[in-house]
Each structure stands twice: as C-alpha cells, then as structure tokens.
Coordinates of C-alpha atoms in Angstrom, one line a residue:
Chain G
X16 CA 13.2 -39.8 -44.7
X17 CA 11.9 -36.5 -43.8
X18 CA 11.6 -34.5 -40.6
X19 CA 7.9 -35.1 -39.4
X20 CA 9.4 -38.8 -40.6
X21 CA 11.9 -39.3 -38.5
X22 CA 9.3 -37.6 -35.5
X23 CA 7.3 -40.1 -36.0
X24 CA 9.1 -43.1 -36.0
X25 CA 10.8 -42.0 -32.5
X26 CA 7.5 -41.8 -30.7
X27 CA 6.3 -45.2 -31.8
X28 CA 10.2 -46.8 -30.9
X29 CA 10.1 -45.5 -27.3
X30 CA 10.4 -47.6 -23.8
X31 CA 9.0 -47.1 -20.8
X32 CA 12.5 -46.1 -19.1
X33 CA 13.7 -42.9 -22.3
X34 CA 9.8 -41.9 -21.8
X35 CA 11.1 -41.2 -17.3
X36 CA 14.1 -39.8 -19.0
X37 CA 11.9 -37.5 -20.9
X38 CA 10.4 -36.3 -18.2
X39 CA 12.6 -35.8 -15.8
X40 CA 14.6 -33.8 -18.4
X41 CA 11.1 -31.8 -19.4
X42 CA 10.9 -30.8 -15.9
X43 CA 14.2 -30.0 -14.5
X44 CA 13.8 -27.4 -17.6
X45 CA 11.2 -26.1 -16.4
X46 CA 11.9 -26.2 -12.4
X47 CA 15.0 -24.3 -13.4
X48 CA 13.3 -22.0 -14.8
X49 CA 11.6 -21.2 -11.6
X50 CA 14.4 -21.5 -9.9
X51 CA 16.1 -18.6 -11.8
X52 CA 13.0 -16.2 -11.4
X53 CA 12.5 -16.7 -7.8
X54 CA 16.3 -16.1 -7.3
X55 CA 16.2 -12.9 -8.9
X56 CA 12.6 -12.3 -6.7
X57 CA 15.6 -12.8 -3.5
X58 CA 18.0 -11.1 -5.0
X59 CA 16.5 -8.2 -6.4
X60 CA 13.5 -7.9 -3.2
X61 CA 11.2 -6.7 -5.7
X62 CA 7.9 -8.8 -6.2
X63 CA 8.6 -8.6 -10.3
X64 CA 12.1 -8.6 -11.2
X65 CA 11.9 -7.4 -14.8
X66 CA 9.0 -5.6 -16.0
X67 CA 7.7 -4.6 -19.8
X68 CA 7.2 -1.8 -20.5
X69 CA 3.9 -2.0 -22.4
X70 CA 2.9 1.7 -23.2
X71 CA 4.5 4.7 -24.7
X72 CA 4.1 7.5 -21.4
X73 CA 7.8 7.3 -21.5
X74 CA 8.9 7.4 -24.6
X75 CA 11.1 8.2 -26.5
X76 CA 13.4 6.9 -22.7
X77 CA 11.0 3.2 -23.0
X78 CA 9.1 2.4 -26.4
X79 CA 6.2 -0.8 -25.9
X80 CA 8.1 -4.1 -25.9
X81 CA 11.6 -2.4 -23.6
X82 CA 11.8 -4.6 -20.4
X83 CA 13.4 -3.0 -17.1
X84 CA 15.6 -4.7 -14.3
X85 CA 13.9 -3.7 -10.5
X86 CA 15.3 -3.0 -8.0
X87 CA 13.8 -2.7 -4.5
X88 CA 16.4 -1.0 -2.1
X89 CA 15.7 0.4 1.6
X90 CA 17.5 3.1 -0.1
X91 CA 14.3 6.6 -0.1
X92 CA 13.0 7.2 -2.4
X93 CA 13.6 10.6 -4.4
X94 CA 12.5 12.6 -7.5
X95 CA 13.8 11.6 -10.8
X96 CA 13.8 7.8 -10.3
X97 CA 12.1 5.8 -12.4
X98 CA 9.9 3.7 -10.3
X99 CA 7.2 0.1 -10.8
X100 CA 4.0 1.3 -8.4
X101 CA 0.8 -0.1 -8.6
X102 CA -2.5 1.0 -7.8
X103 CA -5.8 0.1 -5.8
X104 CA -8.3 -1.4 -8.1
X105 CA -5.5 -0.9 -11.8
X106 CA -4.1 -4.5 -11.9
X107 CA -1.4 -3.3 -14.6
X108 CA 1.0 -1.9 -12.8
X109 CA 3.0 1.5 -14.5
X110 CA 6.2 2.6 -14.2
X111 CA 7.1 6.4 -14.7
X112 CA 8.7 8.9 -13.2
X113 CA 8.8 10.8 -9.2
X114 CA 8.4 14.3 -10.0
X115 CA 8.1 15.2 -6.1
X116 CA 8.6 13.6 -2.8
X117 CA 7.7 14.7 0.7
X118 CA 9.4 13.2 4.1
X119 CA 7.8 13.1 7.2
X120 CA 10.6 13.6 10.2
X121 CA 9.4 11.8 12.3
X122 CA 7.8 8.0 10.7
X123 CA 9.6 8.1 7.7
X124 CA 6.6 7.4 6.1
X125 CA 6.3 9.7 2.8
X126 CA 4.1 11.3 0.0
X127 CA 5.3 11.0 -3.9
X128 CA 3.7 12.3 -7.2
X129 CA 4.4 10.6 -10.7
X130 CA 5.0 11.5 -14.1
X131 CA 5.1 9.8 -17.0
X132 CA 7.9 12.3 -19.9
X133 CA 5.9 12.2 -22.4
X134 CA 2.7 12.9 -20.8
X135 CA 1.1 16.4 -20.5
X136 CA 0.0 16.1 -16.8
X137 CA 1.0 14.4 -13.6
X138 CA -0.5 10.9 -13.1
X139 CA -3.2 12.7 -10.5
X140 CA -5.5 11.5 -12.9
X141 CA -4.4 7.8 -12.9
X142 CA -4.7 7.6 -9.5
X143 CA -7.8 5.4 -7.2
X144 CA -10.6 8.3 -6.9
X145 CA -9.5 11.0 -4.8
X146 CA -6.1 10.1 -3.8
X147 CA -3.4 12.6 -4.4
X148 CA 0.0 10.9 -3.6
X149 CA 1.4 7.9 -4.0
X150 CA 3.5 5.4 -0.3
X151 CA 6.0 3.5 0.2
X152 CA 3.8 0.4 -0.1
X153 CA 2.2 1.0 -3.9
X154 CA 5.7 1.3 -5.0
X155 CA 7.3 -1.8 -6.3
X156 CA 10.4 -1.3 -7.2
X157 CA 12.9 1.1 -9.0
X158 CA 14.1 0.9 -12.9
X159 CA 17.9 0.0 -12.8
X160 CA 18.8 -0.7 -16.3
X161 CA 17.4 -1.4 -19.3
X162 CA 17.5 -3.5 -22.8
X163 CA 15.4 -2.5 -25.3
X164 CA 12.5 -5.0 -27.6
X165 CA 13.0 -8.1 -25.8
X166 CA 9.5 -7.5 -24.5
X167 CA 8.4 -7.8 -27.7
X168 CA 7.9 -11.1 -27.0
X169 CA 6.3 -11.2 -24.0
X170 CA 3.0 -9.0 -25.9
X171 CA 2.7 -11.4 -28.9
X172 CA 2.1 -13.9 -26.9
X173 CA 0.0 -12.6 -24.6
X174 CA -1.4 -11.1 -27.5
X175 CA -1.8 -13.5 -30.0
X176 CA -2.2 -17.1 -27.6
X177 CA -2.5 -19.0 -30.6
X178 CA 1.5 -18.6 -30.5
X179 CA 1.9 -19.1 -27.1
X180 CA 0.5 -22.5 -27.5
X181 CA 2.0 -23.3 -30.8
X182 CA 5.2 -22.4 -29.7
X183 CA 4.8 -24.1 -26.5
X184 CA 3.3 -26.8 -28.9
X185 CA 6.8 -27.2 -31.2
X186 CA 9.2 -27.4 -28.0
X187 CA 8.1 -30.0 -26.1
X188 CA 7.3 -31.9 -29.3
X189 CA 11.1 -31.3 -30.0
X190 CA 12.0 -32.3 -26.1
X191 CA 10.3 -35.7 -26.2
X192 CA 11.9 -36.9 -29.2
X193 CA 15.3 -35.7 -29.0
X194 CA 17.9 -38.3 -28.9
X195 CA 20.2 -37.9 -25.9
Chain Q
X13 CA 23.5 -35.8 -35.0
X14 CA 25.0 -32.4 -37.5
X15 CA 20.5 -32.4 -38.4
X16 CA 19.2 -29.0 -39.1
X17 CA 17.7 -28.6 -35.6
X18 CA 20.8 -28.9 -34.2
X19 CA 22.3 -26.6 -36.7
X20 CA 19.8 -24.0 -35.9
X21 CA 19.5 -24.3 -32.3
X22 CA 23.4 -23.7 -32.3
X23 CA 23.4 -20.6 -34.2
X24 CA 20.7 -18.9 -32.6
X25 CA 22.1 -19.5 -28.7
X26 CA 25.6 -18.7 -30.4
X27 CA 23.8 -15.4 -31.8
X28 CA 22.0 -15.0 -28.3
X29 CA 25.2 -14.9 -26.5
X30 CA 27.0 -12.5 -28.7
X31 CA 24.2 -10.0 -28.6
X32 CA 24.2 -10.1 -25.2
X33 CA 27.9 -9.3 -24.2
X34 CA 27.9 -6.9 -26.4
X35 CA 25.1 -5.5 -24.3
X36 CA 26.7 -5.6 -21.7
X37 CA 29.8 -4.6 -22.6
X38 CA 28.5 -1.4 -24.1
X39 CA 27.4 -0.9 -20.5
X40 CA 30.4 -1.7 -19.0
X41 CA 32.4 0.9 -21.0
X42 CA 29.6 3.4 -19.7
X43 CA 31.6 3.4 -16.2
X44 CA 35.4 4.3 -17.3
X45 CA 33.1 8.5 -18.8
X46 CA 34.4 10.5 -16.2
X47 CA 31.2 13.3 -16.1
X48 CA 33.1 17.4 -15.6
X49 CA 28.6 18.5 -16.4
X50 CA 28.5 22.5 -15.2
X51 CA 25.6 24.1 -13.7
X52 CA 23.6 27.4 -12.8
X53 CA 20.3 28.5 -12.0
X54 CA 19.5 32.4 -11.3
X55 CA 16.0 33.4 -10.1
X56 CA 15.0 36.0 -11.9
X57 CA 11.6 37.5 -10.6
X58 CA 8.6 35.7 -7.6
X59 CA 6.1 36.4 -10.1
X60 CA 3.5 35.5 -7.2
X61 CA 3.3 34.1 -3.6
X62 CA 0.5 32.5 -1.5
X63 CA -1.9 30.7 0.4
X64 CA -4.2 28.9 -1.4
X65 CA -8.1 28.0 0.0
X66 CA -6.6 24.8 1.6
X67 CA -4.0 26.4 3.5
X68 CA 0.0 25.5 1.2
X69 CA 1.7 27.9 0.3
X70 CA 1.9 28.1 -3.4
X71 CA 4.6 30.1 -5.7
X72 CA 5.2 31.1 -8.8
X73 CA 8.9 32.0 -10.1
X74 CA 10.7 32.6 -13.3
X75 CA 14.0 30.8 -13.8
X76 CA 17.0 31.3 -15.6
X77 CA 18.6 27.8 -16.0
X78 CA 21.6 27.1 -18.1
X79 CA 24.7 24.1 -18.0
X80 CA 26.9 22.4 -19.8
X81 CA 26.2 18.5 -19.7
X82 CA 27.8 17.5 -23.1
X83 CA 30.2 15.7 -20.8
X84 CA 27.1 13.3 -19.8
X85 CA 27.0 12.0 -23.3
X86 CA 28.6 8.0 -24.6
X87 CA 28.5 5.6 -27.6
X88 CA 26.1 3.9 -25.5
X89 CA 24.0 7.2 -24.4
X90 CA 20.2 7.6 -25.7
X91 CA 19.3 10.7 -23.5
X92 CA 19.5 12.5 -20.2
X93 CA 16.4 13.5 -18.2
X94 CA 17.4 16.1 -16.5
X95 CA 15.1 18.4 -14.1
X96 CA 15.9 21.3 -11.1
X97 CA 14.1 21.1 -7.9
X98 CA 13.5 23.0 -5.3
X99 CA 14.5 21.0 -2.5
X100 CA 14.4 22.1 1.9
X101 CA 13.6 21.2 4.8
X102 CA 10.7 22.3 7.0
X103 CA 8.7 21.2 10.7
X104 CA 6.5 18.6 9.3
X105 CA 8.8 16.9 6.6
X106 CA 12.3 16.1 6.8
X107 CA 12.4 16.6 3.3
X108 CA 10.7 18.4 0.4
X109 CA 11.9 17.7 -3.1
X110 CA 9.9 19.9 -5.7
X111 CA 10.4 19.8 -9.7
X112 CA 10.3 22.3 -10.8
X113 CA 11.3 21.6 -14.8
X114 CA 12.8 18.9 -17.0
X115 CA 13.7 18.2 -19.4
X116 CA 15.0 15.6 -22.4
X117 CA 18.0 15.8 -24.1
X118 CA 17.9 13.4 -26.9
X119 CA 21.8 14.1 -28.2
X120 CA 25.1 16.1 -27.5
X121 CA 25.3 18.8 -29.8
X122 CA 22.0 20.0 -27.8
X123 CA 23.6 19.5 -24.5
X124 CA 24.9 23.1 -24.1
X125 CA 21.9 24.8 -23.2
X126 CA 20.7 28.2 -21.7
X127 CA 17.0 29.0 -21.3
X128 CA 13.7 31.0 -19.4
X129 CA 11.0 29.4 -17.9
X130 CA 8.9 30.4 -15.4
X131 CA 8.0 27.1 -13.1
X132 CA 6.8 24.0 -14.9
X133 CA 5.4 22.1 -11.9
X134 CA 3.6 23.9 -9.7
X135 CA 5.5 24.4 -6.4
X136 CA 3.2 24.0 -3.4
X137 CA 3.8 22.5 0.0
X138 CA 2.9 20.5 2.4
X139 CA 1.4 23.4 4.8
X140 CA 2.2 27.3 4.5
X141 CA 6.0 26.9 5.5
X142 CA 7.5 29.1 2.7
X143 CA 7.6 32.5 4.2
X144 CA 11.5 33.2 4.2
X145 CA 11.9 29.9 3.2
X146 CA 16.0 29.1 2.9
X147 CA 16.2 26.8 -0.5
X148 CA 18.2 24.4 -2.8
X149 CA 17.8 24.6 -6.3
X150 CA 19.5 20.9 -7.1
X151 CA 19.9 20.1 -10.6
X152 CA 19.6 16.1 -11.6
X153 CA 20.5 13.7 -14.3
X154 CA 19.9 10.6 -15.4
X155 CA 21.4 9.5 -18.2
X156 CA 18.9 6.5 -19.9
X157 CA 20.8 4.6 -22.3
X158 CA 20.8 2.3 -25.7
X159 CA 21.2 -0.4 -23.5
X160 CA 22.1 -1.4 -20.0
X161 CA 22.8 0.6 -16.4
X162 CA 21.3 4.3 -15.9
X163 CA 23.1 6.2 -15.0
X164 CA 22.7 9.2 -12.0
X165 CA 23.6 12.5 -10.1
X166 CA 23.0 16.2 -9.5
X167 CA 24.4 19.4 -9.2
X168 CA 23.4 20.9 -6.0
X169 CA 23.3 24.8 -6.1
X170 CA 22.2 26.6 -2.2
X171 CA 21.3 29.6 -0.1
X172 CA 18.2 30.3 -1.8
X173 CA 15.8 31.6 0.2
X174 CA 11.9 32.6 -0.8
X175 CA 10.2 37.0 0.7
X176 CA 9.4 37.1 3.7
X177 CA 5.6 38.3 2.6
X178 CA 3.1 36.9 -0.3
X179 CA 2.9 38.4 -3.0

C-alpha cells in the first residue's frame, strides 16, 4: 500500500481515545511555540524579539530575508546602533542605524535621527509629516544578533499564502496520522 | 517504523542542528579575537561657521581621517561599519552625538585607510552653543558578522575646539 493509502487507512481506523491524544499533542506543539515566543518577549524586553529584514536599505550588511535578534534594555541609545522603530501612520517597522543623538540634561528625553546604510539621505522623509526626530517611545529594540537567509521562510509565506496553507495542512495531517 | 517520512524528518532535523551549532561556534570564536585598532582624526579647516535662520549653529569642516582597523577582521566578519562622530555637552543637552562621516569596510585589505573629506552629514547644534565649544571626535566601529553576535567599540579623541567667531 502506498503512502496515501496508509494515510486514509489510519484515519479510518482511529478510535475516540486516539483522536483525543492527537488533539492534545497538537495543542502541545502550538502552546509550546507560543510559550517560547512569549518567553523571548519577556527575556529580551522587546515586543518583537526577532524581525525579518524586508528592504535593501541596510545592504550590504543586512539583505532582504535576513533575520535580526532584538534586545530592548534601559541603556541609552547611542549613535551607530541599529534600531528598529515605528513611525506613526506606518504599519511596518523600519530597521536603520542611528546617526545623531541629542539627549536632554535633566529629563533624559532624547532626539534620535536614523539613516539606512545603503540610502543616500537620512530618514526624515520616512518619518511622519513634519517630524524631525524619533523619541524613545518610537524605538522597539536594538539589533544585537544576526542570522542570514532564515527570514525567507516568512517572506515566502506572507507573499504566497497558498504555500502557507499547503504547509499547515500537510503538517496537520502528519500530526493527526502519526502513530505514536 | 522507518518510513520515508521518518527518515526525511531525522535527516532534516540533524542538518538544522549541525547548521545551528556551526553558526554558534563561528560567532563564539569572535570572542577570542583581541583587536588593536588605531585611529587619528585631524581637522584641517573650518570651511564656514554660522548661525542659521532658525537659531541653530552649523559648522562645515574638512577632516583628515586615518585608521588601521585590520585587526578587527576575523573569519566571521562580513564588514565593518566605521564612523566619526562629534560629541559634546551643552547647557541644554547632556550629550550631543553628531555623525560627521561614515564608511563601510568590506574586507581586511581595505581596513587601513587615509581619507580627506568634508563632513558628510550636517554638523548642526540644537541651539546656538558651538562658539568656542570644546568637543571630542570619536571613531566608532560596528562589526557586522556573517552570522551571530554583533560587536562594537570606539576610540575617543579629545581636545578639539571650534572657533570663537562665526566665519
């Protein structure tokens, strides 16, 4: 009997107890993934501890599809650091380098200007209309680690949802029909 | 028991584990490199120095930057991002860091350089505090790895001073 035949046969022969076990093991996989992700959020202090680079604005350092590990500590932000920031009215966060910092004497408020290594000018054109500086609350984290290519998985899945559903379906079927 | 699926799964898991271990080892090996970089920056000329219409001081200068950063490179180094920033304190701001020039060093062969340049980014103060201001020029570098942890360090050079008068 072929692979497909085996699969159909194993679905047909399932008992209620077996079904329950499968549901629980599926639930374990989903929840443990969630635990790891939420644990990372607590550990790094950043609301998204891992980001995928989507544009070429930091080339040749970071290319599209590379992933960055973020950390958000209380340490002050300094020039040269690569930060991930949100701009009001823009959905996707941006990963660029800090080129100017002005930190106040008493309040420790800070004005930050960023630029992509591969861009010609600074980021004021990307900021909200009339915004000259980023403040602390715009910053989601600073990049501390780097891994190439791995982010392509997410890029492909967001741009070709068909592949995502195919993958999820195949995995689900595999979990349900696995015999142990 | 040993179906195609099981074997494929085992091979894939093993491959990913080995890859992750190699990435970790490559990144960890960076810790054994003890670099000894050198840098010097000279201000050759203050091209102009003025107060803008909005009240902020701006200065344009010509810099001579020389450095030897070749000891920063290891087998896990993709590139080194290097920049020179002016750093100073004003009554209003505890710290001002203004990047004046930056560059990307793609390989060890290019890590020893001498360049002659005007400031690439505008040197503008928040306010009008630059007359006779003492400041530091700091060369920072950020090592971007092929994989793993990023390293950064700097050399601070003190004793620079802007002119007492606009010109």
